[in-house]
Amino acid sequence: MGRRPFCFFRSHVMPTAERVIKKYANRRLYDTKGSRHVTLEDLRKLILQGEQVKVIDDKSGEDVTRSTLLQIVAEQEHFGKPILSAQLLHSIVRFYGTSMEELTGQYLEKSIEHLLRQQETLRAQIAKVMSAVPMTDLLDVARQNMEVWGELQKQMFASFKPQRTSNDDGEPPKS
């Protein structure tokens, strides 16, 4: 049994059970666990929640998970905020058909796993620091900062008020 992949959006590894999705000839997707038709966007959301999906062609029984995931990536690159530059995509295309093809896939997979582990380590370190500082202390500091800021604003705006040098009758203003 292989290692379970890390999930960027959870503080633990993803479950090993795969959610089976059937893909019909009309390109509709059916979630067998949820007993409903789903869209690529629905699949993306399931994956973001930590689900592992396996997409099976209903007629042939062929595993079409990779091509479905590539469709999700393509939609995100087109409609969302792209993370794959044209230069990177050109480089990936150039690896196909070379002796480095298999090694490239393994390298990319290990690199992403390493990136996810670093992300998880950073998240754990931040959580540790945040738990060491009680929230009431943070709220006290924030309140004090707001009070100081308010006083600074009062002083700043007071300096812009025009000073009256005399009353209408020529006498100096009374304090």
GROMACS .gro file of C-alpha atoms in nm:
model
  175
    1MET     CA    1   0.000   0.000   0.000
    2GLY     CA    2   0.142   0.342  -0.100
    3ARG     CA    3   0.173   0.654   0.109
    4ARG     CA    4  -0.131   0.874   0.137
    5PRO     CA    5  -0.085   1.215  -0.030
    6PHE     CA    6  -0.087   1.527   0.180
    7CYS     CA    7  -0.377   1.767   0.150
    8PHE     CA    8  -0.297   2.138   0.138
    9PHE     CA    9  -0.633   2.236   0.284
   10ARG     CA   10  -0.641   2.010   0.588
   11SER     CA   11  -0.411   1.958   0.883
   12HIS     CA   12  -0.387   1.585   0.811
   13VAL     CA   13  -0.345   1.350   0.518
   14MET     CA   14  -0.634   1.280   0.286
   15PRO     CA   15  -0.843   0.967   0.329
   16THR     CA   16  -0.747   0.668   0.116
   17ALA     CA   17  -1.106   0.584   0.012
   18GLU     CA   18  -1.186   0.718  -0.332
   19ARG     CA   19  -1.519   0.868  -0.424
   20VAL     CA   20  -1.634   0.701  -0.746
   21ILE     CA   21  -1.768   0.928  -1.016
   22LYS     CA   22  -1.922   0.780  -1.332
   23LYS     CA   23  -1.876   0.963  -1.660
   24TYR     CA   24  -2.148   0.899  -1.913
   25ALA     CA   25  -2.126   0.916  -2.293
   26ASN     CA   26  -2.301   1.254  -2.288
   27ARG     CA   27  -2.009   1.378  -2.069
   28ARG     CA   28  -2.230   1.408  -1.760
   29LEU     CA   29  -2.072   1.311  -1.431
   30TYR     CA   30  -2.254   1.113  -1.162
   31ASP     CA   31  -2.141   1.100  -0.799
   32THR     CA   32  -2.223   0.746  -0.682
   33LYS     CA   33  -2.180   0.837  -0.314
   34GLY     CA   34  -2.397   1.150  -0.330
   35SER     CA   35  -2.639   0.990  -0.579
   36ARG     CA   36  -2.651   1.301  -0.795
   37HIS     CA   37  -2.512   1.451  -1.113
   38VAL     CA   38  -2.216   1.683  -1.060
   39THR     CA   39  -2.019   1.936  -1.258
   40LEU     CA   40  -1.644   1.980  -1.288
   41GLU     CA   41  -1.680   2.267  -1.041
   42ASP     CA   42  -1.852   2.031  -0.796
   43LEU     CA   43  -1.562   1.787  -0.834
   44ARG     CA   44  -1.314   2.069  -0.774
   45LYS     CA   45  -1.495   2.159  -0.451
   46LEU     CA   46  -1.492   1.795  -0.336
   47ILE     CA   47  -1.118   1.781  -0.398
   48LEU     CA   48  -1.067   2.106  -0.207
   49GLN     CA   49  -1.250   1.944   0.085
   50GLY     CA   50  -0.995   1.661   0.082
   51GLU     CA   51  -1.184   1.401  -0.120
   52GLN     CA   52  -1.002   1.162  -0.353
   53VAL     CA   53  -1.207   1.105  -0.666
   54LYS     CA   54  -1.189   0.827  -0.921
   55VAL     CA   55  -1.371   0.892  -1.248
   56ILE     CA   56  -1.478   0.583  -1.441
   57ASP     CA   57  -1.618   0.580  -1.795
   58ASP     CA   58  -1.961   0.420  -1.754
   59LYS     CA   59  -1.957   0.233  -2.085
   60SER     CA   60  -1.598   0.101  -2.101
   61GLY     CA   61  -1.509   0.096  -1.731
   62GLU     CA   62  -1.188   0.285  -1.818
   63ASP     CA   63  -1.034   0.506  -1.550
   64VAL     CA   64  -1.060   0.862  -1.687
   65THR     CA   65  -0.960   1.036  -1.364
   66ARG     CA   66  -0.645   1.199  -1.505
   67SER     CA   67  -0.820   1.349  -1.808
   68THR     CA   68  -1.103   1.477  -1.585
   69LEU     CA   69  -0.855   1.634  -1.342
   70LEU     CA   70  -0.675   1.793  -1.639
   71GLN     CA   71  -1.009   1.943  -1.747
   72ILE     CA   72  -1.049   2.094  -1.399
   73VAL     CA   73  -0.695   2.234  -1.414
   74ALA     CA   74  -0.758   2.373  -1.765
   75GLU     CA   75  -1.076   2.546  -1.648
   76GLN     CA   76  -0.896   2.696  -1.348
   77GLU     CA   77  -0.614   2.816  -1.571
   78HIS     CA   78  -0.862   2.971  -1.814
   79PHE     CA   79  -1.128   3.115  -1.582
   80GLY     CA   80  -0.946   3.142  -1.249
   81LYS     CA   81  -0.612   3.285  -1.152
   82PRO     CA   82  -0.354   3.085  -1.349
   83ILE     CA   83  -0.061   2.925  -1.168
   84LEU     CA   84   0.102   2.759  -1.469
   85SER     CA   85   0.291   3.000  -1.692
   86ALA     CA   86   0.312   2.946  -2.067
   87GLN     CA   87   0.685   2.888  -2.026
   88LEU     CA   88   0.624   2.610  -1.771
   89LEU     CA   89   0.359   2.450  -1.992
   90HIS     CA   90   0.596   2.460  -2.292
   91SER     CA   91   0.862   2.290  -2.080
   92ILE     CA   92   0.622   2.017  -1.970
   93VAL     CA   93   0.512   1.953  -2.329
   94ARG     CA   94   0.878   1.920  -2.433
   95PHE     CA   95   0.935   1.640  -2.180
   96TYR     CA   96   0.679   1.412  -2.346
   97GLY     CA   97   0.841   1.147  -2.564
   98THR     CA   98   1.188   1.197  -2.415
   99SER     CA   99   1.388   0.965  -2.194
  100MET     CA  100   1.313   1.207  -1.907
  101GLU     CA  101   0.935   1.167  -1.936
  102GLU     CA  102   0.888   0.925  -1.644
  103LEU     CA  103   1.147   1.098  -1.427
  104THR     CA  104   0.980   1.436  -1.488
  105GLY     CA  105   0.643   1.313  -1.362
  106GLN     CA  106   0.803   1.163  -1.052
  107TYR     CA  107   1.003   1.481  -0.991
  108LEU     CA  108   0.697   1.705  -1.020
  109GLU     CA  109   0.496   1.479  -0.788
  110LYS     CA  110   0.773   1.473  -0.524
  111SER     CA  111   0.822   1.850  -0.556
  112ILE     CA  112   0.453   1.916  -0.490
  113GLU     CA  113   0.455   1.673  -0.194
  114HIS     CA  114   0.757   1.859  -0.054
  115LEU     CA  115   0.586   2.196  -0.105
  116LEU     CA  116   0.276   2.068   0.076
  117ARG     CA  117   0.485   1.939   0.367
  118GLN     CA  118   0.657   2.277   0.396
  119GLN     CA  119   0.316   2.447   0.393
  120GLU     CA  120   0.192   2.214   0.667
  121THR     CA  121   0.506   2.277   0.876
  122LEU     CA  122   0.462   2.653   0.840
  123ARG     CA  123   0.093   2.627   0.931
  124ALA     CA  124   0.181   2.422   1.243
  125GLN     CA  125   0.449   2.673   1.347
  126ILE     CA  126   0.210   2.966   1.309
  127ALA     CA  127  -0.057   2.780   1.508
  128LYS     CA  128   0.198   2.709   1.781
  129VAL     CA  129   0.298   3.075   1.804
  130MET     CA  130  -0.064   3.189   1.802
  131SER     CA  131  -0.159   2.943   2.077
  132ALA     CA  132   0.131   3.066   2.293
  133VAL     CA  133  -0.013   3.419   2.294
  134PRO     CA  134  -0.354   3.429   2.463
  135MET     CA  135  -0.623   3.600   2.258
  136THR     CA  136  -0.706   3.839   2.542
  137ASP     CA  137  -0.350   3.973   2.528
  138LEU     CA  138  -0.384   4.032   2.154
  139LEU     CA  139  -0.716   4.208   2.205
  140ASP     CA  140  -0.564   4.429   2.478
  141VAL     CA  141  -0.277   4.528   2.249
  142ALA     CA  142  -0.522   4.602   1.966
  143ARG     CA  143  -0.740   4.815   2.197
  144GLN     CA  144  -0.434   5.010   2.321
  145ASN     CA  145  -0.322   5.066   1.962
  146MET     CA  146  -0.666   5.201   1.871
  147GLU     CA  147  -0.662   5.438   2.170
  148VAL     CA  148  -0.317   5.570   2.076
  149TRP     CA  149  -0.428   5.607   1.713
  150GLY     CA  150  -0.739   5.798   1.824
  151GLU     CA  151  -0.530   6.039   2.035
  152LEU     CA  152  -0.289   6.095   1.746
  153GLN     CA  153  -0.580   6.174   1.515
  154LYS     CA  154  -0.726   6.423   1.764
  155GLN     CA  155  -0.391   6.601   1.796
  156MET     CA  156  -0.335   6.601   1.422
  157PHE     CA  157  -0.679   6.744   1.341
  158ALA     CA  158  -0.654   6.997   1.625
  159SER     CA  159  -0.339   7.138   1.467
  160PHE     CA  160  -0.535   7.210   1.147
  161LYS     CA  161  -0.806   7.417   1.320
  162PRO     CA  162  -0.763   7.790   1.255
  163GLN     CA  163  -0.665   7.984   1.566
  164ARG     CA  164  -0.876   8.290   1.643
  165THR     CA  165  -0.662   8.585   1.744
  166SER     CA  166  -0.939   8.822   1.852
  167ASN     CA  167  -1.312   8.854   1.899
  168ASP     CA  168  -1.522   9.067   1.671
  169ASP     CA  169  -1.489   9.354   1.916
  170GLY     CA  170  -1.109   9.351   1.902
  171GLU     CA  171  -1.048   9.179   2.235
  172PRO     CA  172  -0.838   8.861   2.257
  173PRO     CA  173  -1.035   8.536   2.298
  174LYS     CA  174  -1.110   8.426   2.652
  175SER     CA  175  -0.982   8.087   2.758
   0.00000   0.00000   0.00000
